[in-house]
Amino acid sequence: MEAIAIVTILALLQFVWISVQVGGMRGKLKIAAPAISGHPEFERMFRVQQNTMEQLVVFIPALWMFGYFVKPLWGAGLGVVFIIGRFIYRAEYLKDPGSRSPGFMITFLPTAVMLIWVLVALVWMQF
Amino acid sequence: MEAIAIVTILALLQFVWISVQVGGMRGKLKIAAPAISGHPEFERMFRVQQNTMEQLVVFIPALWMFGYFVKPLWGAGLGVVFIIGRFIYRAEYLKDPGSRSPGFMITFLPTAVMLIWVLVALVWMQF
Amino acid sequence: MEAIAIVTILALLQFVWISVQVGGMRGKLKIAAPAISGHPEFERMFRVQQNTMEQLVVFIPALWMFGYFVKPLWGAGLGVVFIIGRFIYRAEYLKDPGSRSPGFMITFLPTAVMLIWVLVALVWMQF
């Protein structure tokens, strides 16, 4: 499970990096806490962070269950695709929220594949 | 722990289903990202999603610790109650946010029971 | 891993306690769901809750990986620092959002230390 752990840490560090950028924009654009709106650039960065958190809540359990019940190295590979998808999502969303779908799908598909795969494998094992 | 994993996947798929509905309402009600307000129907769906995420952040660790330290099958049963509570919460919140309490409690109680149970069991084991 | 589990439960109960306070403020300040703004006191409490969730999403995987790959008791100790930092963050943010940085750093540093430590340990182990 070492490969699963390394990919988990990289995905969490990516989220920390995005969160730091949200904080940085508060300073740059003078958006004092607790406000979460007031400038389109801040709102985009904030939504990138929030959406990344929503994805992580599903991705991390999916990744560990896949690593445990199916195959750790394949899980690590799918996890790398997740991280690459997030970089694309972030870059595209900041340029134009309307173009966020491809990066979103590249992030989301690895998680969906792992969830369904583990579910099918576990149900299969009962028979 | 297979039963715990299956319940985890079902709870995560329920969250994905709710998240897809938030995305769908953006299209239907013309609420372009990064906005998260603008129409009461969208705001309700969005709050259902956000509250579900808040619950999952506590529920998933509670479920796995309960499965590991107490009894997996009871954990899976409490997890099914969580999922049913979320369906009720979602349906009631969308009709009228003022009636969201019963669904909320049906979701929250299984998590609270598991957290306290594991805590008492672990502290007990030290003596 | 019992110590890791106990610290996890305490951190989750702290988050539940903060979430209950957000709900309480809805009643006290007449902020009906789905609204998430309308009174500075509510918005501060809500942001404390949201930021705590963002922290937990990184902290809990970091804590368990550190406990598993490095040393559970040190992880539990760093986890206690996280919880203390959150109490400070909450108290300071509610008084004045501008003074939230020290509590934030006391919460965040244990997580960062654990993530980097596990990453270095795992990469080291490959050679």
Short mmCIF file of C-alpha atoms in Angstrom, two decimals, chain A residues 1-10 12-13 15-16 19-20 23 26 31-36 46 49-50 53 56-57 60 64, chain C residues 36 40 43-44 46-47 50 53-55 57-59 61-62 65 68-69 93 97-98 100 108 114-116 118-119 122-123 125-126:
data_model
loop_
_atom_site.label_atom_id
_atom_site.label_comp_id
_atom_site.label_asym_id
_atom_site.label_seq_id
_atom_site.Cartn_x
_atom_site.Cartn_y
_atom_site.Cartn_z
CA MET A 1 0.00 0.00 0.00
CA GLU A 2 3.05 2.32 -0.08
CA ALA A 3 2.17 3.46 -3.63
CA ILE A 4 -1.40 4.24 -2.51
CA ALA A 5 -0.04 6.28 0.42
CA ILE A 6 2.35 8.27 -1.79
CA VAL A 7 -0.44 9.14 -4.25
CA THR A 8 -2.72 10.11 -1.33
CA ILE A 9 -0.07 12.48 0.03
CA LEU A 10 0.49 14.07 -3.39
CA LEU A 12 -3.53 16.13 -0.35
CA LEU A 13 -0.52 18.40 -0.96
CA PHE A 15 -5.27 20.47 -2.17
CA VAL A 16 -3.12 22.31 0.40
CA SER A 19 -6.01 26.27 -0.36
CA VAL A 20 -2.92 28.43 0.12
CA GLY A 23 -5.68 32.54 1.18
CA ARG A 26 -7.84 37.13 0.05
CA ILE A 31 -11.45 39.99 0.51
CA ALA A 32 -11.38 39.84 4.30
CA ALA A 33 -12.67 36.72 6.06
CA PRO A 34 -15.43 35.62 6.57
CA ALA A 35 -16.49 36.87 3.07
CA ILE A 36 -16.41 34.22 0.32
CA PHE A 46 -12.54 29.34 -3.99
CA GLN A 49 -10.79 24.53 -3.77
CA GLN A 50 -14.30 23.54 -2.69
CA MET A 53 -12.48 18.93 -1.42
CA LEU A 56 -11.21 14.14 -2.26
CA VAL A 57 -13.99 13.02 0.10
CA ILE A 60 -9.50 8.88 -0.91
CA TRP A 64 -7.73 2.82 -0.43
CA ILE C 36 -25.38 30.94 4.61
CA PRO C 40 -21.44 38.55 10.70
CA GLU C 43 -20.78 33.90 8.95
CA ARG C 44 -17.79 33.63 11.28
CA PHE C 46 -19.94 29.02 9.52
CA ARG C 47 -16.44 29.75 8.18
CA GLN C 50 -16.05 25.00 6.86
CA MET C 53 -13.83 20.43 7.56
CA GLU C 54 -11.15 21.42 5.02
CA GLN C 55 -8.51 20.67 7.65
CA VAL C 57 -10.06 16.10 5.02
CA VAL C 58 -6.23 16.34 5.07
CA PHE C 59 -5.59 15.66 8.78
CA PRO C 61 -5.59 10.51 6.24
CA ALA C 62 -2.29 12.11 7.35
CA MET C 65 -0.75 7.06 7.44
CA TYR C 68 0.72 3.12 10.29
CA PHE C 69 4.06 3.92 8.59
CA TYR C 93 -11.99 33.80 14.65
CA PRO C 97 -11.29 37.00 11.89
CA GLY C 98 -8.10 39.06 11.46
CA ARG C 100 -7.14 33.71 13.12
CA PHE C 108 -2.05 23.08 10.15
CA MET C 114 2.96 14.23 9.19
CA LEU C 115 2.37 14.42 5.42
CA ILE C 116 5.96 15.36 4.59
CA VAL C 118 5.43 9.95 5.70
CA LEU C 119 6.27 10.98 2.13
CA LEU C 122 8.08 6.04 1.99
CA VAL C 123 10.32 7.38 -0.77
CA MET C 125 12.16 2.97 1.80
CA GLN C 126 12.23 2.43 -1.97
#
